Amino acid sequence: MTRLRATLALGLVLAGVLGLLGATVRVPFVALGDGPTFDVLGTGQDGRTVVDISGPAPVYPTSGQLRMTTVAVTTQVTLFGAMAMWASGNEQVLPRESVYPPGRSSEQVDQENTRQFAQSETDAEAAALRYLGYPTAVQVGSVLDNSPSAGLLAPGDRIVAVNGRPVTTPQEVVDALAPTRPGQAVTVTIQRGPLGAPGPRTDVTVVAAARPDGDPRGFLGVTPTNIVDSPVDVRISLGDIGGPSAGLIFASAIVDKLTPGDITGGHVVAGTGTIDALGRVGDIGGIRFKMDAARHDGATVFLVPAGNCAEAVADAPDGLTLARVGTLGEGITALQAVREGRTPAPC
């Protein structure tokens, strides 16, 4: 009996220790789940209008909702927590490096997500105004100190061509630089002055350096951004959100506010998707969680990037109509179909 009691006591102690470790010790996993959604036609949590447009062009009233969607990331995961999340099926448990790559801190990843979100705002504005017929161009947004372009290029310089290749978007600048290598002379053709009345074209020679991230392409040290010759000023305010996946919804909201009529017909529409300055929509991650959150918040239609359609069809919640979107134009067409009571082009 004494030996049995000792064995039971030892077993209880070990179980207690294992239970304590399982409940408190963090494991190298993260969990993805439903994140909050935001109506970009309305106001944010700080009370400010999410998409605020000012200037001489008319801004039209809207109704209904256009909800951008997010994915919640839980980083502090314990062993028991990971097991419970996995068993419930409501969240997806992944190795931490799938969200936070090795060699990069959480702060660095968060900073990159913030940068991508800011870029998505810029690209959404350019895509929307381009869709509405305003001319666009690309300019130098910033120049890194001590970079090859310092003293040669300046913020505000309009980039017309790179090595003789015409460019009108930041991506075209990146594509034009793809063949370059460190030490190679790059000819950047620029104009200075207002977009509506730019000065003469000037060729500036910049000798490319090695990229800090080890990429073999040449490095100029400039950030190209879009500019649009329009009479409106667009400001997007949505607090602490990261990543590029709100671009499609932001662009759709800008178009809605700058065109007569109500693009949603009073419906609650949600969606996701990156967008570039040309209006091309890119696929994203976590669409299952975004659709679930959108349906929970009242959406009946969801704009799905074409590249996510197969995954979306497999995981769509009941009562949510999926609309396949490959460009901003297709997104606006889908919204017009919803407004008119028609079924948009499906996934």
Short mmCIF file of C-alpha atoms in Angstrom, two decimals, residues 124-294:
data_model
loop_
_atom_site.label_atom_id
_atom_site.label_comp_id
_atom_site.label_asym_id
_atom_site.label_seq_id
_atom_site.Cartn_x
_atom_site.Cartn_y
_atom_site.Cartn_z
CA ALA A 124 -6.08 51.67 -54.68
CA GLU A 125 -6.32 55.41 -55.26
CA ALA A 126 -4.34 55.18 -58.50
CA ALA A 127 -6.38 52.21 -59.75
CA ALA A 128 -9.70 53.89 -58.94
CA LEU A 129 -8.80 57.23 -60.53
CA ARG A 130 -7.32 55.48 -63.56
CA TYR A 131 -10.59 53.51 -63.87
CA LEU A 132 -12.48 56.82 -63.75
CA GLY A 133 -10.36 58.21 -66.58
CA TYR A 134 -7.82 60.38 -64.79
CA PRO A 135 -4.23 60.25 -66.18
CA THR A 136 -1.61 58.67 -63.94
CA ALA A 137 2.18 58.60 -63.82
CA VAL A 138 4.97 57.33 -61.58
CA GLN A 139 7.32 59.44 -59.51
CA VAL A 140 10.12 59.13 -56.98
CA GLY A 141 8.48 58.84 -53.58
CA SER A 142 11.64 58.72 -51.48
CA VAL A 143 15.42 58.41 -51.87
CA LEU A 144 17.49 56.55 -49.30
CA ASP A 145 20.41 58.41 -47.75
CA ASN A 146 23.80 57.27 -49.05
CA SER A 147 22.13 55.28 -51.86
CA PRO A 148 23.29 55.45 -55.51
CA SER A 149 20.44 57.87 -56.31
CA ALA A 150 21.15 60.32 -53.47
CA GLY A 151 21.89 63.72 -54.96
CA LEU A 152 20.85 62.58 -58.43
CA LEU A 153 17.13 61.89 -58.02
CA ALA A 154 14.74 63.65 -55.65
CA PRO A 155 11.25 63.00 -54.28
CA GLY A 156 8.71 64.30 -56.75
CA ASP A 157 10.77 63.56 -59.88
CA ARG A 158 8.46 62.03 -62.45
CA ILE A 159 9.98 58.82 -63.88
CA VAL A 160 9.26 58.55 -67.59
CA ALA A 161 11.53 55.65 -68.56
CA VAL A 162 14.20 53.31 -67.22
CA ASN A 163 16.94 52.32 -69.67
CA GLY A 164 14.73 53.57 -72.48
CA ARG A 165 11.75 51.47 -71.36
CA PRO A 166 8.64 53.66 -70.77
CA VAL A 167 7.09 53.30 -67.32
CA THR A 168 3.78 54.52 -65.90
CA THR A 169 3.48 52.47 -62.68
CA PRO A 170 5.82 51.50 -59.82
CA GLN A 171 5.65 47.84 -60.88
CA GLU A 172 6.84 48.77 -64.36
CA VAL A 173 9.83 50.49 -62.76
CA VAL A 174 10.59 47.32 -60.79
CA ASP A 175 10.21 45.21 -63.93
CA ALA A 176 12.52 47.51 -65.89
CA LEU A 177 15.20 47.19 -63.20
CA ALA A 178 14.94 43.39 -62.98
CA PRO A 179 17.73 42.71 -65.55
CA THR A 180 20.17 45.17 -63.95
CA ARG A 181 23.10 44.11 -61.77
CA PRO A 182 25.35 45.91 -59.25
CA GLY A 183 27.87 48.17 -60.96
CA GLN A 184 25.71 48.64 -64.04
CA ALA A 185 24.85 52.16 -65.19
CA VAL A 186 21.09 52.73 -65.29
CA THR A 187 19.58 55.58 -67.28
CA VAL A 188 16.53 57.05 -65.55
CA THR A 189 14.57 59.50 -67.68
CA ILE A 190 12.76 62.05 -65.51
CA GLN A 191 10.69 65.21 -65.69
CA ARG A 192 10.39 67.85 -63.00
CA GLY A 193 7.46 70.16 -62.40
CA PRO A 194 3.70 69.67 -61.97
CA LEU A 195 2.07 66.64 -63.58
CA GLY A 196 -0.13 68.81 -65.77
CA ALA A 197 2.82 70.88 -67.01
CA PRO A 198 6.05 68.92 -66.52
CA GLY A 199 9.42 70.24 -67.59
CA PRO A 200 11.68 68.79 -70.30
CA ARG A 201 12.85 65.20 -70.14
CA THR A 202 16.27 64.68 -68.60
CA ASP A 203 18.39 61.51 -68.54
CA VAL A 204 20.04 60.80 -65.20
CA THR A 205 22.69 58.06 -64.96
CA VAL A 206 22.73 56.09 -61.71
CA VAL A 207 25.26 53.32 -61.04
CA ALA A 208 23.40 50.46 -59.39
CA ALA A 209 24.69 49.05 -56.08
CA ALA A 210 24.22 45.68 -54.42
CA ARG A 211 20.86 45.23 -52.70
CA PRO A 212 20.91 45.02 -48.88
CA ASP A 213 18.73 41.89 -48.94
CA GLY A 214 21.14 39.97 -51.19
CA ASP A 215 18.85 40.02 -54.22
CA PRO A 216 21.02 39.88 -57.38
CA ARG A 217 19.25 42.82 -59.02
CA GLY A 218 20.80 46.25 -59.05
CA PHE A 219 19.79 48.66 -56.30
CA LEU A 220 19.04 52.36 -56.89
CA GLY A 221 17.68 53.26 -53.46
CA VAL A 222 14.45 54.91 -54.61
CA THR A 223 10.81 54.09 -53.88
CA PRO A 224 8.56 54.68 -56.91
CA THR A 225 5.00 55.77 -56.22
CA ASN A 226 1.96 56.63 -58.31
CA ILE A 227 0.67 60.12 -58.91
CA VAL A 228 -2.68 60.95 -60.46
CA ASP A 229 -3.61 64.18 -62.21
CA SER A 230 -7.01 64.61 -60.56
CA PRO A 231 -8.84 67.42 -58.76
CA VAL A 232 -9.53 65.29 -55.70
CA ASP A 233 -7.62 64.45 -52.55
CA VAL A 234 -8.20 60.93 -51.21
CA ARG A 235 -7.33 60.08 -47.62
CA ILE A 236 -7.80 56.62 -46.12
CA SER A 237 -7.89 56.26 -42.34
CA LEU A 238 -8.28 52.85 -40.75
CA GLY A 239 -6.05 52.62 -37.70
CA ASP A 240 -3.68 49.74 -36.97
CA ILE A 241 -4.22 47.41 -39.93
CA GLY A 242 -1.48 45.75 -41.94
CA GLY A 243 -0.98 43.93 -45.22
CA PRO A 244 -2.01 44.66 -48.81
CA SER A 245 -5.29 42.75 -49.08
CA ALA A 246 -7.70 45.70 -48.68
CA GLY A 247 -6.74 47.27 -52.01
CA LEU A 248 -9.74 46.04 -54.00
CA ILE A 249 -12.27 47.22 -51.42
CA PHE A 250 -10.59 50.63 -51.02
CA ALA A 251 -10.56 51.17 -54.78
CA SER A 252 -14.23 50.13 -55.05
CA ALA A 253 -15.17 52.61 -52.32
CA ILE A 254 -13.36 55.46 -54.11
CA VAL A 255 -15.19 54.67 -57.34
CA ASP A 256 -18.50 54.51 -55.47
CA LYS A 257 -18.02 57.94 -53.90
CA LEU A 258 -16.95 59.59 -57.15
CA THR A 259 -19.77 58.25 -59.35
CA PRO A 260 -23.52 58.98 -59.22
CA GLY A 261 -25.76 56.31 -57.77
CA ASP A 262 -25.23 53.71 -55.13
CA ILE A 263 -22.87 50.97 -56.25
CA THR A 264 -24.04 48.42 -53.66
CA GLY A 265 -27.78 49.04 -53.98
CA GLY A 266 -28.00 49.16 -50.19
CA HIS A 267 -26.56 45.64 -49.77
CA VAL A 268 -23.78 44.57 -47.42
CA VAL A 269 -20.90 43.48 -49.63
CA ALA A 270 -17.51 42.30 -48.38
CA GLY A 271 -14.36 41.24 -50.14
CA THR A 272 -10.62 41.02 -50.27
CA GLY A 273 -7.78 41.18 -52.75
CA THR A 274 -4.63 43.12 -53.45
CA ILE A 275 -4.67 45.66 -56.26
CA ASP A 276 -1.98 47.34 -58.30
CA ALA A 277 -2.05 50.74 -59.95
CA LEU A 278 -3.37 49.17 -63.16
CA GLY A 279 -6.36 47.71 -61.34
CA ARG A 280 -5.23 44.09 -61.41
CA VAL A 281 -6.49 42.08 -58.42
CA GLY A 282 -4.20 39.58 -56.70
CA ASP A 283 -4.98 36.63 -54.47
CA ILE A 284 -4.50 36.59 -50.71
CA GLY A 285 -4.29 34.22 -47.75
CA GLY A 286 -6.83 33.27 -45.11
CA ILE A 287 -9.90 33.68 -47.29
CA ARG A 288 -11.87 31.11 -45.31
CA PHE A 289 -11.64 33.23 -42.17
CA LYS A 290 -12.43 36.42 -44.06
CA MET A 291 -15.58 34.91 -45.55
CA ASP A 292 -16.74 33.61 -42.16
CA ALA A 293 -16.22 37.02 -40.54
CA ALA A 294 -17.97 38.78 -43.41
#
